[in-house]
GROMACS .gro file of N, CA and C in nm:
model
  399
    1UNK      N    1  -2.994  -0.809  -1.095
    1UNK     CA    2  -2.895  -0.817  -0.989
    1UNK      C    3  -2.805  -0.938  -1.010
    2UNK      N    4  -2.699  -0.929  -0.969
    2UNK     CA    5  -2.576  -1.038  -0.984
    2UNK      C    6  -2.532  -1.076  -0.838
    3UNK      N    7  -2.516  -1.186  -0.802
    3UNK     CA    8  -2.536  -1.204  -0.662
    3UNK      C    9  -2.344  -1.257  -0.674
    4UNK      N   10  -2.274  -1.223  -0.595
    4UNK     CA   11  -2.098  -1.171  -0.576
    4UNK      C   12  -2.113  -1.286  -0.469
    5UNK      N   13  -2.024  -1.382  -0.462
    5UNK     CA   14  -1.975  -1.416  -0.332
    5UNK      C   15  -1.850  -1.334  -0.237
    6UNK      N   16  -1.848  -1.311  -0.169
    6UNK     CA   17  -1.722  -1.232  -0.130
    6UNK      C   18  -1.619  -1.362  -0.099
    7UNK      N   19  -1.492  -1.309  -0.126
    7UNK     CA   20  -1.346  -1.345  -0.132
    7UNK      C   21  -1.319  -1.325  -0.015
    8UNK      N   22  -1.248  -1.440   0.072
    8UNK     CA   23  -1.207  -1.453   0.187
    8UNK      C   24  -1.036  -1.297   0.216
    9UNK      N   25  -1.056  -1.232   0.269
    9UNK     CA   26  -0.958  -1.140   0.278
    9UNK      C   27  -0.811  -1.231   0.317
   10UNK      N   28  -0.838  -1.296   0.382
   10UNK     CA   29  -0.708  -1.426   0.478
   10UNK      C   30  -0.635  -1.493   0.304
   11UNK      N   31  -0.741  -1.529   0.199
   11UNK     CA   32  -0.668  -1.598   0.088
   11UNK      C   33  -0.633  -1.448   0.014
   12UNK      N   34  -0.670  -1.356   0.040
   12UNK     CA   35  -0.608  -1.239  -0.067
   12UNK      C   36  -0.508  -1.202  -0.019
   13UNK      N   37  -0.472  -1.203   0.088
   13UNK     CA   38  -0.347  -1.164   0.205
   13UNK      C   39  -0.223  -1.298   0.162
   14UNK      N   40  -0.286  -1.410   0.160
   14UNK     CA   41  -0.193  -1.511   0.145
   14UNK      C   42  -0.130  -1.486   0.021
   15UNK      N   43  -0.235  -1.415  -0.114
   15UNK     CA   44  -0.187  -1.466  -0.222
   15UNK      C   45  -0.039  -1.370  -0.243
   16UNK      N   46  -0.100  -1.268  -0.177
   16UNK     CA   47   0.001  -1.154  -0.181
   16UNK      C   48   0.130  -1.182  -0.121
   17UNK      N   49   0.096  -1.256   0.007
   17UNK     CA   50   0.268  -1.308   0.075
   17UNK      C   51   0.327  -1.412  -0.020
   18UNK      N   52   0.265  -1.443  -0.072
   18UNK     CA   53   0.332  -1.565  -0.214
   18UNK      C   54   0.419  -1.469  -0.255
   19UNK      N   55   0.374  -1.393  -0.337
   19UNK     CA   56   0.406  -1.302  -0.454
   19UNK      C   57   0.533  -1.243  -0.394
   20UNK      N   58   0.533  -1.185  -0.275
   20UNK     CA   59   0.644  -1.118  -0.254
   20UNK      C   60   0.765  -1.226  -0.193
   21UNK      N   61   0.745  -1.359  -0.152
   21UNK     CA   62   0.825  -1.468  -0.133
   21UNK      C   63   0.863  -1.524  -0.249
   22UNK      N   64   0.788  -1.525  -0.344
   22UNK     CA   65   0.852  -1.607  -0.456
   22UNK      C   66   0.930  -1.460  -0.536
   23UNK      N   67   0.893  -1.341  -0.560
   23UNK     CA   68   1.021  -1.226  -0.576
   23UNK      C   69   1.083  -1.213  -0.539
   24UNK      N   70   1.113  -1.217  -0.394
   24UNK     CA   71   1.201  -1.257  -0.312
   24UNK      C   72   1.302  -1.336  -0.332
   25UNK      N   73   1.297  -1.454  -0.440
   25UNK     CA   74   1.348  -1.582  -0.454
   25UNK      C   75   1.375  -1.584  -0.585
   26UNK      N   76   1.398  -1.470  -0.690
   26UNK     CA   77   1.388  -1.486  -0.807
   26UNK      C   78   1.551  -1.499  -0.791
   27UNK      N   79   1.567  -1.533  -0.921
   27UNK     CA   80   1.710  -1.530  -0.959
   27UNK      C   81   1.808  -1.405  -0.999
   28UNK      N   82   1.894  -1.327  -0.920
   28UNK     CA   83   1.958  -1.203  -0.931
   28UNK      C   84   1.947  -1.152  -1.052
   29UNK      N   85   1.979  -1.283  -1.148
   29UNK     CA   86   2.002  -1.241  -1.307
   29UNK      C   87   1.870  -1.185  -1.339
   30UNK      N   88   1.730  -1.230  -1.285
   30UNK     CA   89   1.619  -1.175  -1.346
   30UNK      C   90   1.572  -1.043  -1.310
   31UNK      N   91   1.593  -0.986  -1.388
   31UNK     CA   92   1.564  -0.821  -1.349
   31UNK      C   93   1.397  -0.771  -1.429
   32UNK      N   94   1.377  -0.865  -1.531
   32UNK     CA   95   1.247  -0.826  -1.586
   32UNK      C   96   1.135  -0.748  -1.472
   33UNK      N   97   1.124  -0.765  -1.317
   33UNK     CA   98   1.028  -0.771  -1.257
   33UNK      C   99   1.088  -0.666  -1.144
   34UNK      N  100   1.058  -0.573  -1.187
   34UNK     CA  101   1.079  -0.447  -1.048
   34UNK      C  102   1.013  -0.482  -0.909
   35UNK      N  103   0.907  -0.518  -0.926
   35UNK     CA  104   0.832  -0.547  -0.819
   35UNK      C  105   0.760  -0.645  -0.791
   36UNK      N  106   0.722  -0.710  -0.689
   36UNK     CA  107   0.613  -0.835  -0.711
   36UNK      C  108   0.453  -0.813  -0.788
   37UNK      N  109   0.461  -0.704  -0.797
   37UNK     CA  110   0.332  -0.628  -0.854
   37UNK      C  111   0.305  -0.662  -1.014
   38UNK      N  112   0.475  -0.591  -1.040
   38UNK     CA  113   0.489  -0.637  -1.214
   38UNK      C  114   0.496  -0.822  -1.229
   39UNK      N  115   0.562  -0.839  -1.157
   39UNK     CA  116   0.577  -1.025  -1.166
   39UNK      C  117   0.430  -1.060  -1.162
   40UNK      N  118   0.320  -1.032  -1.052
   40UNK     CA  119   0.205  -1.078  -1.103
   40UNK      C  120   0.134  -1.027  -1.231
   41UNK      N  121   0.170  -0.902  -1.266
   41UNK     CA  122   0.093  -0.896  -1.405
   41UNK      C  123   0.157  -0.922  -1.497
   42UNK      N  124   0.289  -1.009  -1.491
   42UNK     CA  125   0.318  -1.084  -1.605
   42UNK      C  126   0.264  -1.202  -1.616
   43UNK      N  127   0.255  -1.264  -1.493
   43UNK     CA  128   0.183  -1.399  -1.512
   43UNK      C  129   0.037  -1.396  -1.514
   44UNK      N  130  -0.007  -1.290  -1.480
   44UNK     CA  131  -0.138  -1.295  -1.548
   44UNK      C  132  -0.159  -1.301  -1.643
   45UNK      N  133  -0.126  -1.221  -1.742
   45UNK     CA  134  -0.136  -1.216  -1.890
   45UNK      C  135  -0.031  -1.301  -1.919
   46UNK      N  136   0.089  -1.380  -1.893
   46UNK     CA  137   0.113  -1.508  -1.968
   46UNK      C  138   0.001  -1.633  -1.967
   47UNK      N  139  -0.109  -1.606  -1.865
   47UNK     CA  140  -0.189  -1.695  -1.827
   47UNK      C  141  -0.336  -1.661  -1.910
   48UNK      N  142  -0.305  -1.563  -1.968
   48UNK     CA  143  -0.481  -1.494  -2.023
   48UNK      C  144  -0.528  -1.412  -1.983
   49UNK      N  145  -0.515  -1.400  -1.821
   49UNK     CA  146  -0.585  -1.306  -1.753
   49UNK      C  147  -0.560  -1.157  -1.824
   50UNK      N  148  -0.603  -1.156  -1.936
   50UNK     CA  149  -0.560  -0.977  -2.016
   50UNK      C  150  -0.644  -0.955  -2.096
   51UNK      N  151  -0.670  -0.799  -2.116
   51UNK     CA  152  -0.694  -0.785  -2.268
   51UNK      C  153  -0.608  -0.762  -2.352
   52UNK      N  154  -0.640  -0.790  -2.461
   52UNK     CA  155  -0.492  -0.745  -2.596
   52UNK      C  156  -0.634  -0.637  -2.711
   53UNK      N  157  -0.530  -0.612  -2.743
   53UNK     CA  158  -0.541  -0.474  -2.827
   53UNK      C  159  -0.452  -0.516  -2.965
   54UNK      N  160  -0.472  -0.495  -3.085
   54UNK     CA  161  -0.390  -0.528  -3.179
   54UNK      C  162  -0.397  -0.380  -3.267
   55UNK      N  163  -0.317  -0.350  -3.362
   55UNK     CA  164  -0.298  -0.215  -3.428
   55UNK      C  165  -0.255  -0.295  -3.563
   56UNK      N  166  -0.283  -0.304  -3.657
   56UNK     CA  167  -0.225  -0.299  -3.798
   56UNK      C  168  -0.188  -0.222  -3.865
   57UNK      N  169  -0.059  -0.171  -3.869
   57UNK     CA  170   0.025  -0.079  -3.930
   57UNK      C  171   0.056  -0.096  -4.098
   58UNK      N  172   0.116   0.027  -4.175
   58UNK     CA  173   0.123   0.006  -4.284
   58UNK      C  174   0.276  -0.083  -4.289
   59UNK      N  175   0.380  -0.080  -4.223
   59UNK     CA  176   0.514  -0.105  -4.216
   59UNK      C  177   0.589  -0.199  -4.093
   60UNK      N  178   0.667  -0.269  -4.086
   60UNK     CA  179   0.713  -0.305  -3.991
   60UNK      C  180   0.767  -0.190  -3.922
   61UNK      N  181   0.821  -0.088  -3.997
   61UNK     CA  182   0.878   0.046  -3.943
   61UNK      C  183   0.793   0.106  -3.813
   62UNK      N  184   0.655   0.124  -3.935
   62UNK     CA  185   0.575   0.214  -3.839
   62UNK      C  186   0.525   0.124  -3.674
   63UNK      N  187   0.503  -0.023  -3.697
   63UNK     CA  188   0.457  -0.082  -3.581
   63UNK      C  189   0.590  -0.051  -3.510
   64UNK      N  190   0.706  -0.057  -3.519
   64UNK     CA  191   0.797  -0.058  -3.449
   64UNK      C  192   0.829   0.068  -3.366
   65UNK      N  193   0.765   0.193  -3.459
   65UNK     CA  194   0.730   0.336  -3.395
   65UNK      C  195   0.599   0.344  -3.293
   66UNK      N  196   0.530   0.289  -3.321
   66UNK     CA  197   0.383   0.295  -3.265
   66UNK      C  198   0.434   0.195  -3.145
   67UNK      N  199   0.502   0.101  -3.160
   67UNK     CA  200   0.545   0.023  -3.052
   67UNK      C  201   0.632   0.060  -2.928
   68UNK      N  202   0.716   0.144  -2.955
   68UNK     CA  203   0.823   0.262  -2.895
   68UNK      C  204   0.728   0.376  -2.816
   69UNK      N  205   0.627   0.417  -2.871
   69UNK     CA  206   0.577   0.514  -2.872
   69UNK      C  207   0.468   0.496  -2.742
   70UNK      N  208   0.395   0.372  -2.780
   70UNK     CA  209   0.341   0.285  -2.680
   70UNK      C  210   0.393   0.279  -2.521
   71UNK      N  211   0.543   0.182  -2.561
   71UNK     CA  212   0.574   0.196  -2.456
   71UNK      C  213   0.513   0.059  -2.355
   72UNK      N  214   0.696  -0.012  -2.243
   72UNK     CA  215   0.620  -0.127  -2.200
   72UNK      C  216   0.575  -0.091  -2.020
   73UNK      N  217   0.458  -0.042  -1.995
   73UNK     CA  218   0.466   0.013  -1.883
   73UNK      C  219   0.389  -0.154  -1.702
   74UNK      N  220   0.425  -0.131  -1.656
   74UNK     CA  221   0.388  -0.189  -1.569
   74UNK      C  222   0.265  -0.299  -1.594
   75UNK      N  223   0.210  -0.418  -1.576
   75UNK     CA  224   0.109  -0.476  -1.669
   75UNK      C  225   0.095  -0.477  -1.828
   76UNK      N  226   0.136  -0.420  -1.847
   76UNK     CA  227   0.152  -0.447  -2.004
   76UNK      C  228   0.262  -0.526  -2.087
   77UNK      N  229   0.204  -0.539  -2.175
   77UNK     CA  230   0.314  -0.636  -2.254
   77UNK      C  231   0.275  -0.590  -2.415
   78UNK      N  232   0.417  -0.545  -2.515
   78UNK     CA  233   0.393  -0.529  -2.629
   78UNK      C  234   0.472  -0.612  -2.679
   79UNK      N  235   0.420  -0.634  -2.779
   79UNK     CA  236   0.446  -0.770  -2.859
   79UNK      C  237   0.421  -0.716  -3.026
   80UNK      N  238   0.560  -0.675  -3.068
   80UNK     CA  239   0.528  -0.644  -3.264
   80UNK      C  240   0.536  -0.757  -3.354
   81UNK      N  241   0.479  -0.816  -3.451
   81UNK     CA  242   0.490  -0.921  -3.515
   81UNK      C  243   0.461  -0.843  -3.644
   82UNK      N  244   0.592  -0.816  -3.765
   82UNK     CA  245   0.615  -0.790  -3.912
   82UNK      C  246   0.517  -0.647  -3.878
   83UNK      N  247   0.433  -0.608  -3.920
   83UNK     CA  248   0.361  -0.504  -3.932
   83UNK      C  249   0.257  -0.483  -3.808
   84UNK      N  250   0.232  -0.583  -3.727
   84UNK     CA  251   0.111  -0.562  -3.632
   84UNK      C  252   0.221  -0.554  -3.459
   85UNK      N  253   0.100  -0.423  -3.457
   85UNK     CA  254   0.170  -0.404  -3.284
   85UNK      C  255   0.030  -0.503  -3.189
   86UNK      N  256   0.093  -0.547  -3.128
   86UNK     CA  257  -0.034  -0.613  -3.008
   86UNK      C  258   0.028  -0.602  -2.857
   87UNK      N  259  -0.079  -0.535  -2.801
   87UNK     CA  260  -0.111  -0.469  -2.641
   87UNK      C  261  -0.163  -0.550  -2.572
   88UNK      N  262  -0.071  -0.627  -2.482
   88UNK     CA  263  -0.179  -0.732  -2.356
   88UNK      C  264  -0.203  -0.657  -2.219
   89UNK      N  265  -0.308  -0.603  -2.219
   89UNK     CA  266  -0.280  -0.545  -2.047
   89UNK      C  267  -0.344  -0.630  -1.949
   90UNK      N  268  -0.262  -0.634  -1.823
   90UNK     CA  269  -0.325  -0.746  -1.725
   90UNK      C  270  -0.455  -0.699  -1.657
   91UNK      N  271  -0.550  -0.764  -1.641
   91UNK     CA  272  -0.696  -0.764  -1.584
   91UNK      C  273  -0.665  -0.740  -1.428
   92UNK      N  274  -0.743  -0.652  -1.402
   92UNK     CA  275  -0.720  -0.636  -1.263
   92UNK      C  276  -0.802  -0.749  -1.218
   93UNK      N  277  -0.733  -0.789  -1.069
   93UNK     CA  278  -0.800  -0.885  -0.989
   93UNK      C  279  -0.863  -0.817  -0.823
   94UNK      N  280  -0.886  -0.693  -0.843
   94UNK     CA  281  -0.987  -0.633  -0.760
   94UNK      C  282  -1.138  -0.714  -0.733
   95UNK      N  283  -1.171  -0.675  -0.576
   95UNK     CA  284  -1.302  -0.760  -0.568
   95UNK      C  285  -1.388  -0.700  -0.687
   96UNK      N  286  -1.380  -0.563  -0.744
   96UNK     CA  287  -1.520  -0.537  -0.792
   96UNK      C  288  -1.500  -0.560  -0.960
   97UNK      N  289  -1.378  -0.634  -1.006
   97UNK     CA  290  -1.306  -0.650  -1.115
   97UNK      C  291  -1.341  -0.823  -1.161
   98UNK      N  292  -1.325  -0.889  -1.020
   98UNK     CA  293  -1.345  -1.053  -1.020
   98UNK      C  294  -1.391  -1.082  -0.919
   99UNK      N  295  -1.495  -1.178  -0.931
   99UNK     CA  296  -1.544  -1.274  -0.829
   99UNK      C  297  -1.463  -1.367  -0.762
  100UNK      N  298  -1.565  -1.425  -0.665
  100UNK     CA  299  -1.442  -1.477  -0.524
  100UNK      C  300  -1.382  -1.643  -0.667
  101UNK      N  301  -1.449  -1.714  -0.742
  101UNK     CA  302  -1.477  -1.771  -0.792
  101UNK      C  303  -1.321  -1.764  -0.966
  102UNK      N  304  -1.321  -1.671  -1.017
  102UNK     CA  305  -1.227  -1.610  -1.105
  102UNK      C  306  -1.167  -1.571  -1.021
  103UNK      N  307  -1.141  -1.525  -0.921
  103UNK     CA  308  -0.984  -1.435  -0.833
  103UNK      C  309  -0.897  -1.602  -0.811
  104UNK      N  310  -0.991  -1.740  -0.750
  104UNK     CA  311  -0.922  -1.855  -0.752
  104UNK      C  312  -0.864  -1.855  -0.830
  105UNK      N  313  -0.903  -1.901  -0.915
  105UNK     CA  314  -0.872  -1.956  -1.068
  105UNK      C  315  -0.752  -1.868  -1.099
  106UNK      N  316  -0.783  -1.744  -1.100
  106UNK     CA  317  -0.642  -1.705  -1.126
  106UNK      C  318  -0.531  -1.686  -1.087
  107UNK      N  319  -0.563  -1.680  -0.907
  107UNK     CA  320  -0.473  -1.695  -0.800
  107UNK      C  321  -0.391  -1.819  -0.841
  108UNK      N  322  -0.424  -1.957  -0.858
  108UNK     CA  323  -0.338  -2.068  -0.862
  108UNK      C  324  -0.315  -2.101  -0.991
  109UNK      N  325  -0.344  -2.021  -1.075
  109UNK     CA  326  -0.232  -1.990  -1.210
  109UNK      C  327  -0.128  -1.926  -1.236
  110UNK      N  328  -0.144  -1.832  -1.133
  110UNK     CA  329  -0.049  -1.728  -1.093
  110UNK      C  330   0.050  -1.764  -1.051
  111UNK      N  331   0.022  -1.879  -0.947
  111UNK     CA  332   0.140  -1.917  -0.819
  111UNK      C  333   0.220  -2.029  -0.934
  112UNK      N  334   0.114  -2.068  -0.965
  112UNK     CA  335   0.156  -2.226  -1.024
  112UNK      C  336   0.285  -2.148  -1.128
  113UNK      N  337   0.214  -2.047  -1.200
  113UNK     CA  338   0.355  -1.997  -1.288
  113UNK      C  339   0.419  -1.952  -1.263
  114UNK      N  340   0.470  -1.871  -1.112
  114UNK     CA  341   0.541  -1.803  -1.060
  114UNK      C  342   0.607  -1.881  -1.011
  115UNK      N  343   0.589  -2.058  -0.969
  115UNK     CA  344   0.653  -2.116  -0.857
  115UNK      C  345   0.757  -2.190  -0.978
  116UNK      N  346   0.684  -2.217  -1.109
  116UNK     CA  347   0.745  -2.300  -1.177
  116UNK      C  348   0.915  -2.215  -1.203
  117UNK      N  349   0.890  -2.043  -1.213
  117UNK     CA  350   0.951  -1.974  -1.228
  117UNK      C  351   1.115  -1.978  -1.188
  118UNK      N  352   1.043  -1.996  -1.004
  118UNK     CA  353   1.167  -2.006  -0.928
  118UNK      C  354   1.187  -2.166  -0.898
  119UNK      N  355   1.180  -2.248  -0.968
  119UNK     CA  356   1.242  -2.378  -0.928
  119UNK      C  357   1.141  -2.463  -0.825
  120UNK      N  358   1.027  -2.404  -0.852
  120UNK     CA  359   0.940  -2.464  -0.664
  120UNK      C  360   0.794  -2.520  -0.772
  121UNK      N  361   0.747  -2.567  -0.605
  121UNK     CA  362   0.607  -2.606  -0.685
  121UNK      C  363   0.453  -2.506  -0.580
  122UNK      N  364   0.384  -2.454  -0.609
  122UNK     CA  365   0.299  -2.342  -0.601
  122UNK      C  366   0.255  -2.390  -0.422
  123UNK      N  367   0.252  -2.550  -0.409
  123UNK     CA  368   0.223  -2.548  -0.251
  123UNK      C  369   0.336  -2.550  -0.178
  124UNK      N  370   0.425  -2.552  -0.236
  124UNK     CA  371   0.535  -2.532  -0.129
  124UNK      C  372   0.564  -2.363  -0.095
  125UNK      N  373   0.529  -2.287  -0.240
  125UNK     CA  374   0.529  -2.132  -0.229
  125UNK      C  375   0.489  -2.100  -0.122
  126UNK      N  376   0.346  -2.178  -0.134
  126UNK     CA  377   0.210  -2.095   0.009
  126UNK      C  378   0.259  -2.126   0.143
  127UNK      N  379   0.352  -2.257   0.126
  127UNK     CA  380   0.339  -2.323   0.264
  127UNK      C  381   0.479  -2.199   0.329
  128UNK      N  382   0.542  -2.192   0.194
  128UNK     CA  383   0.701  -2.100   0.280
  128UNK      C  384   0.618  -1.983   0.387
  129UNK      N  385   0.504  -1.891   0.237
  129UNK     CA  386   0.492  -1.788   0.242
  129UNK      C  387   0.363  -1.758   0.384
  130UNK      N  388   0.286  -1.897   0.416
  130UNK     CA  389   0.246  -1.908   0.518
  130UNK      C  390   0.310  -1.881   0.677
  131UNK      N  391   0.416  -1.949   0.665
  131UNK     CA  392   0.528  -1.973   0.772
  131UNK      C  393   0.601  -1.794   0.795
  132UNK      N  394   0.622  -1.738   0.659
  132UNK     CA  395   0.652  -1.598   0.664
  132UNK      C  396   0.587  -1.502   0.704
  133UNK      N  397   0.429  -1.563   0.703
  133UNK     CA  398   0.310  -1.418   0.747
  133UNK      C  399   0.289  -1.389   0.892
   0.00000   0.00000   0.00000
């Protein structure tokens, strides 16, 4: 048996009003991020929170087909380097995915890179996104 602490629902609620305050606040020009959804699974996996997948192709051609083919869908990130395709997909941060313990940790990596994003610093994010809930 593995003994789970449970995750306060009040900090999973907060982390989420971040997310959609600091998208909220992105810069017009940045269009990378359809949703606050995709913005967190970019900064997850700019942060680690991912698995990657790598493919070694015979050609830069072919990774560049296999890469197309792939496809960059929501959480994911492809990345071709000369002949190798590499797949980061973001780790879900579901309770039954991460502990109350790892959901932190990644929560204020998240903010911290999201805040650096928009010009802010990650407690001023919470404090806006507090005031907003």
């Amino acid at each position: 048996m593995e003994r789970r602490e449970e995750r306060s629902a009040a900090s999973h609620a907060h982390f989420f009003a971040c997310l959609s305050e600091a998208w909220h606040n992105l810069p017009e020009a940045d269009n990378r991020f359809p949703t606050p959804d995709a913005l967190r699974k970019w900064a997850l996996i700019k942060n680690g929170y991912c698995t990657k997948t790598e493919c070694v192709c015979d050609s830069p051609e072919q990774a560049a087909a296999v890469a197309a083919f792939t496809g960059n869908a929501e959480g994911i990130i492809i990345v071709v380097r000369e002949n190798v395709v590499v797949k980061y997909t973001a780790k879900s941060q579901s309770i039954a995915a991460m502990g109350k313990t790892e959901f932190q940790l990644s929560k204020d990596v998240v903010l911290d890179t999201i805040a650096e994003l928009i010009g802010t610093k990650r407690k001023r994010l919470e404090e806006n996104a507090g005031r907003a809930a």
